[in-house]
Short mmCIF file of C-alpha atoms in Angstrom, two decimals:
data_model
loop_
_atom_site.label_atom_id
_atom_site.label_comp_id
_atom_site.label_asym_id
_atom_site.label_seq_id
_atom_site.Cartn_x
_atom_site.Cartn_y
_atom_site.Cartn_z
CA MET A 1 161.41 168.24 187.91
CA THR A 2 163.95 165.96 186.37
CA ASP A 3 164.36 164.21 182.98
CA ALA A 4 167.21 162.11 184.32
CA THR A 5 167.68 158.76 182.58
CA ARG A 6 168.09 155.44 184.38
CA ALA A 7 171.85 155.60 183.62
CA GLU A 8 172.04 158.97 185.19
CA VAL A 9 170.33 157.77 188.42
CA CYS A 10 172.82 154.92 188.44
CA VAL A 11 175.68 157.41 188.20
CA ILE A 12 174.29 159.24 191.25
CA ALA A 13 173.95 155.95 193.14
CA CYS A 14 177.53 155.00 192.35
CA ALA A 15 178.79 158.43 193.38
CA GLU A 16 176.87 158.32 196.63
CA ALA A 17 178.77 155.02 197.50
CA PHE A 18 181.85 157.23 197.90
CA ARG A 19 180.28 160.00 200.02
CA GLY A 20 182.20 160.57 203.21
CA ASP A 21 185.19 158.51 202.13
CA GLY A 22 187.59 161.37 202.58
CA GLU A 23 191.17 161.11 201.31
CA ILE A 24 191.34 157.65 199.76
CA LEU A 25 192.06 156.08 196.38
CA ALA A 26 188.70 155.56 194.64
CA SER A 27 188.88 152.79 192.04
CA ALA A 28 185.87 152.28 189.82
CA PHE A 29 185.41 149.65 187.14
CA GLY A 30 182.79 150.11 184.46
CA THR A 31 181.53 153.26 182.68
CA ILE A 32 178.88 154.39 185.14
CA PRO A 33 181.02 153.87 188.28
CA ALA A 34 183.86 155.81 186.54
CA ILE A 35 181.43 158.68 185.89
CA GLY A 36 180.17 158.33 189.44
CA VAL A 37 183.57 158.68 191.24
CA ARG A 38 184.48 161.61 188.97
CA LEU A 39 181.16 163.30 189.78
CA ALA A 40 181.71 162.56 193.47
CA ARG A 41 185.10 164.21 193.36
CA ALA A 42 183.85 167.23 191.33
CA THR A 43 181.09 167.77 193.91
CA PHE A 44 180.79 166.41 197.42
CA ALA A 45 183.94 164.29 197.80
CA PRO A 46 186.82 166.64 196.64
CA ASP A 47 189.54 164.70 198.47
CA LEU A 48 189.22 161.44 196.53
CA LEU A 49 192.29 160.25 194.61
CA LEU A 50 191.79 158.90 191.11
CA THR A 51 194.09 157.19 188.62
CA ASP A 52 194.27 157.74 184.93
CA GLY A 53 193.65 154.01 184.45
CA GLU A 54 197.37 153.40 184.09
CA ALA A 55 199.97 154.38 186.67
CA GLN A 56 199.35 158.05 187.45
CA LEU A 57 197.17 159.78 190.04
CA VAL A 58 195.49 162.75 188.22
CA ARG A 59 193.64 165.68 189.74
CA GLY A 60 190.98 166.97 187.32
CA THR A 61 187.52 166.33 185.81
CA TRP A 62 187.66 164.63 182.48
CA ALA A 63 185.35 162.61 180.30
CA VAL A 64 185.11 158.85 180.28
CA GLY A 65 186.67 157.23 177.27
CA ALA A 66 189.01 160.17 176.84
CA PRO A 67 192.57 160.52 178.08
CA ALA A 68 193.03 161.83 181.63
CA ASP A 69 193.32 165.59 181.64
CA GLY A 70 194.55 167.20 184.82
CA VAL A 71 197.43 167.81 187.16
CA VAL A 72 199.51 164.62 187.86
CA GLU A 73 199.74 164.26 191.66
CA GLY A 74 201.39 160.92 192.09
CA TRP A 75 202.81 157.78 190.54
CA SER A 76 200.87 154.57 191.29
CA PRO A 77 202.15 151.56 189.35
CA PHE A 78 200.50 148.23 190.13
CA ARG A 79 202.85 147.28 192.98
CA ARG A 80 202.16 150.63 194.70
CA ILE A 81 198.44 149.98 194.18
CA PHE A 82 198.83 146.75 196.08
CA ASP A 83 200.56 148.64 198.85
CA LEU A 84 197.55 151.01 199.11
CA VAL A 85 195.14 148.05 198.77
CA TRP A 86 196.72 146.20 201.73
CA HIS A 87 197.21 149.44 203.64
CA GLY A 88 193.45 149.98 203.32
CA LYS A 89 193.25 153.55 201.95
CA ARG A 90 191.15 152.50 198.95
CA HIS A 91 187.55 151.99 198.07
CA ALA A 92 187.01 149.88 194.94
CA MET A 93 183.73 149.37 193.04
CA MET A 94 184.06 146.11 191.08
CA ILE A 95 181.84 144.26 188.67
CA PRO A 96 180.92 140.80 189.69
CA VAL A 97 179.73 138.12 187.26
CA GLN A 98 177.87 136.38 190.14
CA ILE A 99 176.98 137.86 193.59
CA ASP A 100 175.14 136.12 196.40
CA ARG A 101 173.12 136.98 199.49
CA TYR A 102 176.17 137.56 201.78
CA GLY A 103 178.09 139.54 199.15
CA ASN A 104 180.38 136.77 197.92
CA THR A 105 181.29 137.52 194.29
CA ASN A 106 182.73 135.52 191.45
CA ILE A 107 184.75 136.72 188.40
CA SER A 108 186.96 133.61 188.16
CA ALA A 109 185.07 130.76 186.56
CA LEU A 110 181.59 129.13 186.38
CA GLY A 111 181.20 125.50 187.43
CA ASP A 112 184.01 123.32 188.89
CA HIS A 113 187.40 125.10 189.34
CA ALA A 114 189.31 122.07 188.08
CA ARG A 115 187.49 122.08 184.76
CA PRO A 116 185.23 125.10 184.57
CA LYS A 117 182.18 125.16 182.35
CA VAL A 118 183.04 128.79 181.59
CA GLN A 119 186.49 130.19 182.32
CA LEU A 120 186.24 133.94 183.20
CA ILE A 121 189.10 136.31 183.87
CA GLY A 122 190.48 134.93 187.13
CA VAL A 123 190.17 136.22 190.71
CA ARG A 124 192.31 139.28 189.94
CA GLY A 125 192.66 141.38 193.07
CA ALA A 126 189.26 140.56 194.53
CA PRO A 127 190.44 138.27 197.37
CA GLY A 128 192.90 140.83 198.68
CA ASN A 129 190.62 143.90 198.09
CA THR A 130 187.72 142.42 200.06
CA VAL A 131 189.72 141.57 203.18
CA THR A 132 191.79 144.79 203.23
CA HIS A 133 189.68 147.77 202.20
CA PRO A 134 186.12 148.95 201.50
CA VAL A 135 184.51 147.32 198.43
CA SER A 136 181.34 148.08 196.58
CA TYR A 137 179.84 146.43 193.47
CA TRP A 138 178.21 147.51 190.25
CA VAL A 139 175.89 145.22 188.37
CA PRO A 140 174.70 146.78 185.12
CA LYS A 141 172.17 144.03 184.45
CA HIS A 142 170.36 142.91 187.56
CA ALA A 143 169.05 139.38 186.82
CA PRO A 144 168.83 136.09 188.50
CA ARG A 145 171.93 134.74 186.63
CA ALA A 146 174.01 137.46 188.44
CA PHE A 147 172.19 137.44 191.74
CA VAL A 148 172.60 133.82 192.57
CA PRO A 149 171.80 131.86 195.75
CA ARG A 150 175.38 130.78 195.93
CA VAL A 151 178.40 131.81 193.77
CA ASP A 152 180.25 128.95 192.16
CA LEU A 153 183.63 130.29 193.33
CA VAL A 154 184.42 132.98 195.77
CA SER A 155 186.63 135.75 194.27
CA GLY A 156 185.43 138.57 196.51
CA VAL A 157 184.89 137.56 200.06
CA GLY A 158 181.24 137.90 201.47
CA HIS A 159 180.18 138.20 205.11
CA ASP A 160 179.68 134.52 205.81
CA SER A 161 182.99 133.62 204.21
CA ALA A 162 184.79 136.30 206.10
CA ALA A 163 183.17 135.22 209.36
CA ALA A 164 184.18 131.63 208.84
CA ALA A 165 187.81 132.53 207.97
CA GLY A 166 188.68 134.22 211.27
CA THR A 167 189.82 137.63 212.46
CA GLY A 168 192.55 137.76 209.87
CA ALA A 169 189.83 138.04 207.14
CA ARG A 170 187.23 139.91 209.31
CA ARG A 171 189.34 142.70 210.70
CA TYR A 172 189.19 145.00 207.72
CA HIS A 173 186.38 143.35 205.74
CA ASP A 174 183.99 146.20 204.77
CA LEU A 175 181.39 145.65 202.03
CA ARG A 176 179.62 148.91 201.41
CA ARG A 177 177.08 149.07 198.54
CA VAL A 178 175.76 147.18 195.62
CA VAL A 179 174.41 149.38 192.90
CA THR A 180 172.50 147.89 189.90
CA ASN A 181 170.45 149.19 187.08
CA LEU A 182 167.36 148.57 189.28
CA ALA A 183 168.22 149.49 192.84
CA VAL A 184 170.74 150.12 195.62
CA PHE A 185 171.70 147.67 198.37
CA ASP A 186 173.77 147.43 201.41
CA PHE A 187 174.22 144.63 203.93
CA ALA A 188 172.15 144.22 207.21
CA PRO A 189 174.54 144.77 210.14
CA GLU A 190 172.82 141.80 211.78
CA GLY A 191 173.70 138.59 209.80
CA GLY A 192 175.29 140.43 206.83
CA ALA A 193 172.60 139.64 204.27
CA MET A 194 171.94 141.94 201.31
CA ARG A 195 169.40 144.66 202.11
CA LEU A 196 167.42 146.71 199.68
CA ARG A 197 168.06 150.46 200.37
CA SER A 198 166.40 152.17 197.45
CA VAL A 199 164.78 151.39 194.08
CA HIS A 200 165.40 153.59 191.06
CA PRO A 201 162.48 155.74 189.84
CA GLY A 202 160.00 153.52 187.87
CA VAL A 203 161.21 150.30 189.41
CA THR A 204 159.04 148.42 191.91
CA VAL A 205 160.28 146.34 194.91
CA ASP A 206 158.62 143.30 193.39
CA GLU A 207 160.59 143.65 190.18
CA VAL A 208 163.75 143.82 192.17
CA CYS A 209 162.85 140.71 194.10
CA ALA A 210 161.84 138.86 190.93
CA ALA A 211 165.24 139.63 189.45
CA THR A 212 167.13 138.41 192.50
CA GLY A 213 167.84 134.69 193.03
CA PHE A 214 167.76 134.84 196.88
CA PRO A 215 165.60 136.49 199.55
CA LEU A 216 166.47 140.20 200.28
CA VAL A 217 166.28 141.97 203.55
CA ILE A 218 163.55 144.65 203.15
CA GLU A 219 162.82 146.93 206.03
CA GLY A 220 159.66 149.10 205.83
CA GLU A 221 158.87 151.41 202.91
CA VAL A 222 161.69 151.38 200.40
CA PRO A 223 162.57 154.89 199.22
CA GLU A 224 163.45 155.91 195.67
CA THR A 225 167.05 156.44 194.75
CA ARG A 226 167.98 160.11 194.82
CA LEU A 227 167.76 162.03 191.59
CA PRO A 228 170.61 164.10 190.14
CA THR A 229 170.50 167.85 190.73
CA GLU A 230 170.63 170.23 187.81
CA GLU A 231 174.31 170.84 188.35
CA GLU A 232 175.03 167.15 188.58
CA LEU A 233 173.10 166.49 185.36
CA ARG A 234 175.11 169.23 183.65
CA LEU A 235 178.42 167.71 184.80
CA ILE A 236 177.36 164.26 183.67
CA ARG A 237 176.07 165.35 180.25
CA ASP A 238 178.48 168.08 179.34
CA VAL A 239 181.71 167.27 181.08
CA LEU A 240 181.98 163.68 182.27
CA ASP A 241 180.14 161.78 179.52
CA PRO A 242 179.43 164.04 176.52
CA ARG A 243 179.53 161.00 174.18
CA GLY A 244 176.75 159.21 176.14
CA LEU A 245 178.67 156.00 176.87
CA ARG A 246 176.50 155.61 180.02
CA ASP A 247 173.51 154.73 177.79
CA GLU A 248 175.38 151.82 176.31
CA GLU A 249 175.95 150.31 179.76
CA VAL A 250 172.31 151.02 180.98
CA PRO A 251 170.00 151.73 178.07
CA ALA A 252 167.18 154.20 178.81
CA MET B 1 232.54 143.20 182.44
CA THR B 2 230.47 140.38 180.94
CA ASP B 3 228.82 140.90 177.61
CA LYS B 4 225.61 138.98 178.00
CA GLN B 5 224.11 139.51 174.51
CA MET B 6 222.52 136.43 173.02
CA SER B 7 219.73 135.57 170.55
CA ALA B 8 216.24 134.47 171.40
CA ARG B 9 217.13 131.00 170.17
CA GLU B 10 220.05 130.90 172.55
CA VAL B 11 217.78 131.89 175.39
CA VAL B 12 215.34 129.06 174.63
CA GLY B 13 218.38 126.71 174.32
CA ARG B 14 218.94 127.37 177.93
CA LEU B 15 215.45 126.15 178.88
CA ARG B 16 214.33 122.57 179.43
CA SER B 17 210.99 120.85 179.35
CA GLY B 18 209.34 120.66 182.76
CA MET B 19 210.78 123.99 183.90
CA THR B 20 208.93 126.68 185.87
CA ILE B 21 209.12 129.83 183.77
CA GLY B 22 207.98 133.27 184.93
CA ILE B 23 206.88 135.70 182.21
CA GLY B 24 206.93 139.48 182.86
CA GLY B 25 204.63 142.23 181.75
CA TRP B 26 200.96 142.54 182.56
CA ALA B 27 197.98 141.40 180.50
CA ALA B 28 198.57 142.80 176.98
CA ARG B 29 201.40 145.04 178.08
CA ARG B 30 205.19 144.57 177.57
CA LYS B 31 205.17 140.83 177.18
CA PRO B 32 208.39 139.23 175.96
CA MET B 33 206.66 138.03 172.77
CA ALA B 34 209.85 137.47 170.79
CA LEU B 35 210.96 134.97 173.44
CA VAL B 36 207.49 133.38 173.78
CA ARG B 37 207.43 132.94 169.96
CA GLU B 38 210.84 131.18 170.17
CA ILE B 39 209.32 128.77 172.74
CA LEU B 40 206.39 128.12 170.43
CA ARG B 41 208.91 127.18 167.72
CA SER B 42 210.88 124.92 170.03
CA ASP B 43 210.09 121.37 171.27
CA LEU B 44 209.87 122.47 174.89
CA THR B 45 206.88 121.07 176.72
CA ASP B 46 205.37 120.36 180.13
CA LEU B 47 206.04 123.92 181.41
CA THR B 48 204.82 125.58 184.48
CA ILE B 49 204.08 129.17 183.54
CA VAL B 50 203.86 131.97 186.12
CA SER B 51 202.33 135.15 184.72
CA TYR B 52 200.11 138.16 185.11
CA GLY B 53 198.57 136.65 182.09
CA GLY B 54 198.01 137.94 178.61
CA PRO B 55 198.46 136.46 175.10
CA ASP B 56 201.66 134.82 176.33
CA VAL B 57 199.52 132.37 178.37
CA GLY B 58 196.89 131.77 175.63
CA LEU B 59 199.56 131.14 172.95
CA LEU B 60 201.49 128.65 175.07
CA CYS B 61 198.29 126.90 176.17
CA ALA B 62 197.00 126.60 172.58
CA ALA B 63 200.43 125.21 171.49
CA GLY B 64 200.27 122.60 174.15
CA LYS B 65 203.38 123.79 176.03
CA VAL B 66 201.78 124.35 179.40
CA ARG B 67 201.23 121.65 182.05
CA LYS B 68 200.41 124.16 184.85
CA LEU B 69 199.59 127.79 185.10
CA VAL B 70 200.20 129.92 188.20
CA PHE B 71 198.14 133.06 187.76
CA GLY B 72 195.81 135.72 189.07
CA PHE B 73 194.05 136.53 185.76
CA VAL B 74 194.40 136.13 182.01
CA THR B 75 193.12 139.04 179.91
CA LEU B 76 193.91 140.86 176.72
CA ASP B 77 192.72 144.21 178.20
CA SER B 78 190.62 145.48 175.23
CA VAL B 79 189.36 141.91 174.76
CA PRO B 80 188.53 141.03 178.32
CA LEU B 81 188.91 137.22 178.02
CA ASP B 82 191.63 135.23 176.17
CA PRO B 83 189.76 132.63 174.20
CA HIS B 84 192.74 130.24 173.82
CA PHE B 85 193.26 130.14 177.59
CA ARG B 86 189.55 129.68 178.11
CA ALA B 87 189.40 126.82 175.66
CA ALA B 88 192.38 125.08 177.38
CA ARG B 89 190.76 125.45 180.78
CA GLN B 90 187.30 124.41 179.70
CA ARG B 91 188.83 121.26 178.09
CA GLY B 92 190.51 120.51 181.42
CA GLU B 93 193.89 120.52 179.75
CA ILE B 94 195.95 122.47 182.23
CA GLU B 95 196.50 122.42 185.94
CA VAL B 96 196.21 125.76 187.71
CA ALA B 97 197.26 127.52 190.83
CA GLU B 98 195.07 130.57 190.99
CA TYR B 99 196.07 133.37 193.32
CA ASP B 100 195.07 136.95 194.10
CA GLU B 101 197.30 139.31 192.08
CA GLY B 102 198.96 140.52 195.28
CA MET B 103 199.57 136.97 196.47
CA LEU B 104 201.40 136.28 193.23
CA GLN B 105 203.57 139.31 193.86
CA TRP B 106 204.17 138.06 197.40
CA GLY B 107 205.21 134.63 196.17
CA LEU B 108 207.69 136.07 193.76
CA TYR B 109 209.00 138.52 196.29
CA ALA B 110 209.46 135.70 198.89
CA ALA B 111 211.45 133.65 196.33
CA GLY B 112 213.61 136.68 195.55
CA LEU B 113 214.24 137.25 199.25
CA ARG B 114 214.99 133.50 199.77
CA LEU B 115 212.15 133.25 202.27
CA PRO B 116 209.91 130.19 202.39
CA PHE B 117 206.75 132.41 202.54
CA LEU B 118 205.32 135.82 203.30
CA PRO B 119 202.22 136.41 205.40
CA THR B 120 199.17 138.07 203.82
CA ARG B 121 195.44 138.49 204.44
CA ALA B 122 194.78 138.20 200.70
CA GLY B 123 193.11 134.88 199.93
CA LEU B 124 191.48 134.30 203.29
CA GLY B 125 187.82 133.30 202.92
CA SER B 126 188.07 133.02 199.08
CA SER B 127 188.17 130.07 196.73
CA VAL B 128 191.86 130.80 196.23
CA TRP B 129 192.32 129.45 199.75
CA SER B 130 190.14 126.41 199.30
CA GLY B 131 191.39 125.71 195.79
CA ASN B 132 195.09 125.46 196.54
CA PRO B 133 195.26 122.50 198.87
CA GLY B 134 198.84 123.09 199.58
CA LEU B 135 198.32 126.56 201.09
CA ARG B 136 198.78 126.96 204.83
CA THR B 137 197.94 129.60 207.33
CA VAL B 138 200.28 130.97 210.02
CA ALA B 139 199.24 132.43 213.35
CA ASP B 140 200.45 135.93 214.20
CA PRO B 141 203.34 135.05 216.59
CA TYR B 142 202.85 138.55 218.30
CA GLY B 143 199.37 137.79 219.59
CA SER B 144 196.77 139.70 217.56
CA GLY B 145 194.90 136.44 217.14
CA ASP B 146 194.92 136.73 213.26
CA GLU B 147 195.55 133.63 211.19
CA LEU B 148 197.14 134.76 207.96
CA ILE B 149 197.93 132.97 204.77
CA ALA B 150 201.52 131.91 204.53
CA MET B 151 201.99 132.67 200.78
CA PRO B 152 204.66 130.16 199.59
CA ALA B 153 207.67 131.44 197.61
CA ILE B 154 207.35 130.83 193.87
CA PRO B 155 210.88 130.11 192.79
CA LEU B 156 211.47 130.15 189.05
CA ASP B 157 213.84 128.14 186.90
CA ALA B 158 213.85 131.06 184.49
CA ALA B 159 212.34 134.47 184.03
CA LEU B 160 211.63 136.11 180.64
CA VAL B 161 210.96 139.83 180.53
CA HIS B 162 210.89 142.60 177.90
CA MET B 163 212.12 146.12 178.59
CA ASN B 164 212.54 149.30 176.58
CA ARG B 165 216.31 149.56 176.88
CA ALA B 166 219.28 147.62 178.23
CA ASP B 167 222.97 147.59 178.07
CA VAL B 168 224.97 144.52 177.10
CA HIS B 169 225.62 143.73 180.77
CA GLY B 170 221.96 143.34 181.71
CA ASN B 171 221.08 146.70 183.24
CA ALA B 172 217.66 147.34 181.90
CA GLN B 173 215.15 150.08 181.77
CA PHE B 174 211.45 150.68 181.42
CA LEU B 175 210.41 153.93 179.80
CA GLY B 176 206.63 153.38 179.94
CA PRO B 177 204.16 154.10 182.84
CA ASP B 178 204.72 151.01 184.93
CA PRO B 179 207.65 148.57 185.70
CA TYR B 180 205.06 145.87 186.41
CA PHE B 181 206.77 143.06 188.34
CA ASP B 182 209.64 142.30 186.06
CA ASP B 183 212.32 142.90 188.61
CA LEU B 184 210.63 140.46 191.03
CA PHE B 185 210.37 137.84 188.27
CA CYS B 186 214.08 138.20 187.70
CA LEU B 187 214.94 138.12 191.41
CA ALA B 188 212.90 134.98 191.85
CA ALA B 189 214.63 133.11 189.00
CA GLU B 190 217.65 130.87 188.67
CA GLN B 191 218.21 132.44 185.27
CA ALA B 192 216.80 135.66 183.96
CA PHE B 193 216.65 136.76 180.32
CA VAL B 194 215.78 140.24 179.12
CA SER B 195 214.79 141.11 175.69
CA CYS B 196 214.70 144.83 174.88
CA GLU B 197 213.81 147.26 172.05
CA ARG B 198 217.35 148.52 171.90
CA ILE B 199 220.69 147.80 173.48
CA VAL B 200 222.47 151.05 174.17
CA PRO B 201 225.71 152.06 175.85
CA THR B 202 225.31 152.21 179.65
CA ALA B 203 225.73 155.95 179.82
CA GLU B 204 222.86 156.43 177.34
CA LEU B 205 220.42 154.81 179.74
CA THR B 206 220.45 157.77 182.06
CA ALA B 207 221.18 160.51 179.57
CA GLN B 208 217.48 161.39 179.33
CA ALA B 209 215.80 159.22 181.91
CA HIS B 210 215.94 159.15 185.76
CA PRO B 211 218.09 156.31 187.19
CA ALA B 212 214.86 155.01 188.90
CA THR B 213 213.75 153.71 185.51
CA LEU B 214 216.65 151.15 185.71
CA VAL B 215 214.64 148.52 187.44
CA LEU B 216 216.80 145.56 186.42
CA LYS B 217 220.33 145.35 187.71
CA ARG B 218 222.85 143.30 185.80
CA LEU B 219 223.56 141.07 188.84
CA VAL B 220 220.10 139.35 188.33
CA VAL B 221 220.29 139.10 184.50
CA ASP B 222 221.89 136.21 182.66
CA GLY B 223 221.20 137.10 179.06
CA VAL B 224 220.22 140.20 176.95
CA VAL B 225 218.43 139.95 173.65
CA GLU B 226 218.07 142.88 171.35
CA ALA B 227 214.58 142.42 169.94
CA PRO B 228 213.04 145.52 168.36
CA GLY B 229 209.33 144.97 168.28
CA GLY B 230 209.96 142.17 170.83
CA ALA B 231 206.75 142.86 172.76
CA HIS B 232 204.63 142.94 169.61
CA PHE B 233 201.59 142.61 169.43
CA THR B 234 201.39 143.65 173.09
CA SER B 235 202.32 147.22 173.92
CA CYS B 236 205.74 148.56 174.74
CA VAL B 237 205.00 152.17 175.54
CA PRO B 238 206.52 154.72 174.64
CA ASP B 239 208.08 152.71 171.79
CA TYR B 240 204.75 151.43 170.46
CA ASP B 241 201.19 150.81 171.58
CA VAL B 242 199.31 147.51 171.44
CA ASP B 243 198.55 146.33 167.93
CA THR B 244 194.84 146.07 168.15
CA GLN B 245 194.37 144.40 164.80
CA ALA B 246 196.91 141.67 165.56
CA LEU B 247 195.34 141.21 169.01
CA HIS B 248 191.94 140.70 167.48
CA ASP B 249 193.35 138.32 164.85
CA TYR B 250 194.94 136.42 167.71
CA ALA B 251 191.63 136.22 169.61
CA ALA B 252 189.75 135.25 166.42
CA SER B 253 192.20 132.44 165.75
CA ALA B 254 190.63 130.43 168.62
CA ALA B 255 187.47 129.94 166.46
CA SER B 256 188.73 126.64 164.96
CA PRO B 257 191.76 124.38 164.70
CA GLU B 258 192.20 125.67 161.13
CA ALA B 259 192.09 129.31 162.20
CA TRP B 260 194.62 128.61 164.88
CA ALA B 261 196.95 126.75 162.50
CA GLU B 262 196.67 129.63 159.98
CA PHE B 263 197.42 132.27 162.70
CA ARG B 264 200.38 130.22 164.00
CA ARG B 265 201.80 129.75 160.50
CA GLU B 266 201.56 133.53 159.90
CA TYR B 267 202.62 134.56 163.35
CA LEU B 268 205.59 132.22 163.59
CA SER B 269 206.92 132.18 160.08
CA GLY B 270 208.19 135.70 159.80
CA GLY B 271 207.74 138.10 156.95
CA ALA B 272 204.08 138.72 157.85
CA GLU B 273 203.14 141.91 159.57
CA HIS B 274 202.61 140.00 162.84
CA ALA B 275 206.12 138.89 163.01
CA ARG B 276 207.80 141.94 161.58
CA ASP B 277 211.34 142.97 162.39
CA ALA B 278 211.70 141.18 165.67
CA GLU B 279 211.95 137.96 163.65
CA ALA B 280 214.85 139.02 161.54
CA ARG B 281 216.78 140.21 164.57
CA THR B 282 216.22 137.09 166.78
CA ALA B 283 216.17 134.19 164.25
#
């Protein structure tokens, strides 16, 4: 039925990462994840808490790139965010520069830490997020340079790193999903390696494998990522992203 | 009661080369730029800077003031990466201690509470753990079996922060959305200096605003500098938003030594738009 674009399918896949999360703080980085969490709250996950991108929790449904419009329901400056982070009632979707087979991610630097070839932003909150609350990832350009055999530096902690670091790191370690412009992944319960869950319409499994710099876990027939409903499409197009910013992140 | 007013120059006169200096604010938000600018004009060197980094870090790196940076990130918000900081790192010029943002908070908090460390899970399993050879773990003494990171206190020789309002005694107030970690920086420091948009009588601080906005208490503040525009070109909401043009000029000035020299001349000399009224008040 649908004329949904790739970007809109990605929005649905990001929204789905938050299904069943209940009453938690949902933090999404990037345009498409931001549309996704707002869509999730407007439809199947009404209890999610969202911030205005600064220090307020706001209840409402507003467009990306526009000021938050809704009822303020809380104050959440950075230090309170860290309280929630370490308390565990948060699910963040972050954007790694590199990600590897076990879900280690890097946003700090490429090359040697002492003298990086490319200095990036720094680890930010990734080390703490990944060992204290659920984390998912969004990769708008799925390619071998992002999906690497081994990340240069570990900002976000993957399954092998958490396992090696003991129960202090493992106790609340909970990597959920990886959503890209091509496909959706989770991690195999056995061994913790990245597993292909669905490919977006028009994408083949072979294409996904070719764009990934390590072997994926693939079990049986890989289904297609679910398409948006008419109501979801209306929300995305008319309410959440009327300016079409999603197409800049994932071109049609 | 002590009147702690001083000029930016007097603040920098209290600093020494080799010191560990904490800088408040967050990324391109409420950075004490008038004080940073005064450091740029000084002969201070060999500094250890502790910061939730923005252009304060890039400026000090580019000017060769930094020996070591203790940080969790450096970003200009709308410009995700600070080119001056990147260049300094990629040339191998500065030493770093990179921590998770929450670990940094914990280190400042530990110093403020006069504790040698605070335990945390943050950092376990990450390169932060393997990249800071001095870090240690501590076993849960109550038997969960967890080994946690013992985040060491980060004591500061001095803290520099910028607030919206203050009185002459050092009680200071944020009127924007977020206090960031400015009170923790001050608590962790031997000496703490606050610049502010306006010094007002104490009673005026709470005439319109809730007392909870008074995040700095005078007992942790050693000097107060009235510096209108003192966070420029970073934001100091609600007094002013980030100066996007100046921010982009700053980023562009990393293109060549000539561009940097030109920016520095303009930014430090006063009179130019970049340096506007804060200069006149603090010179």
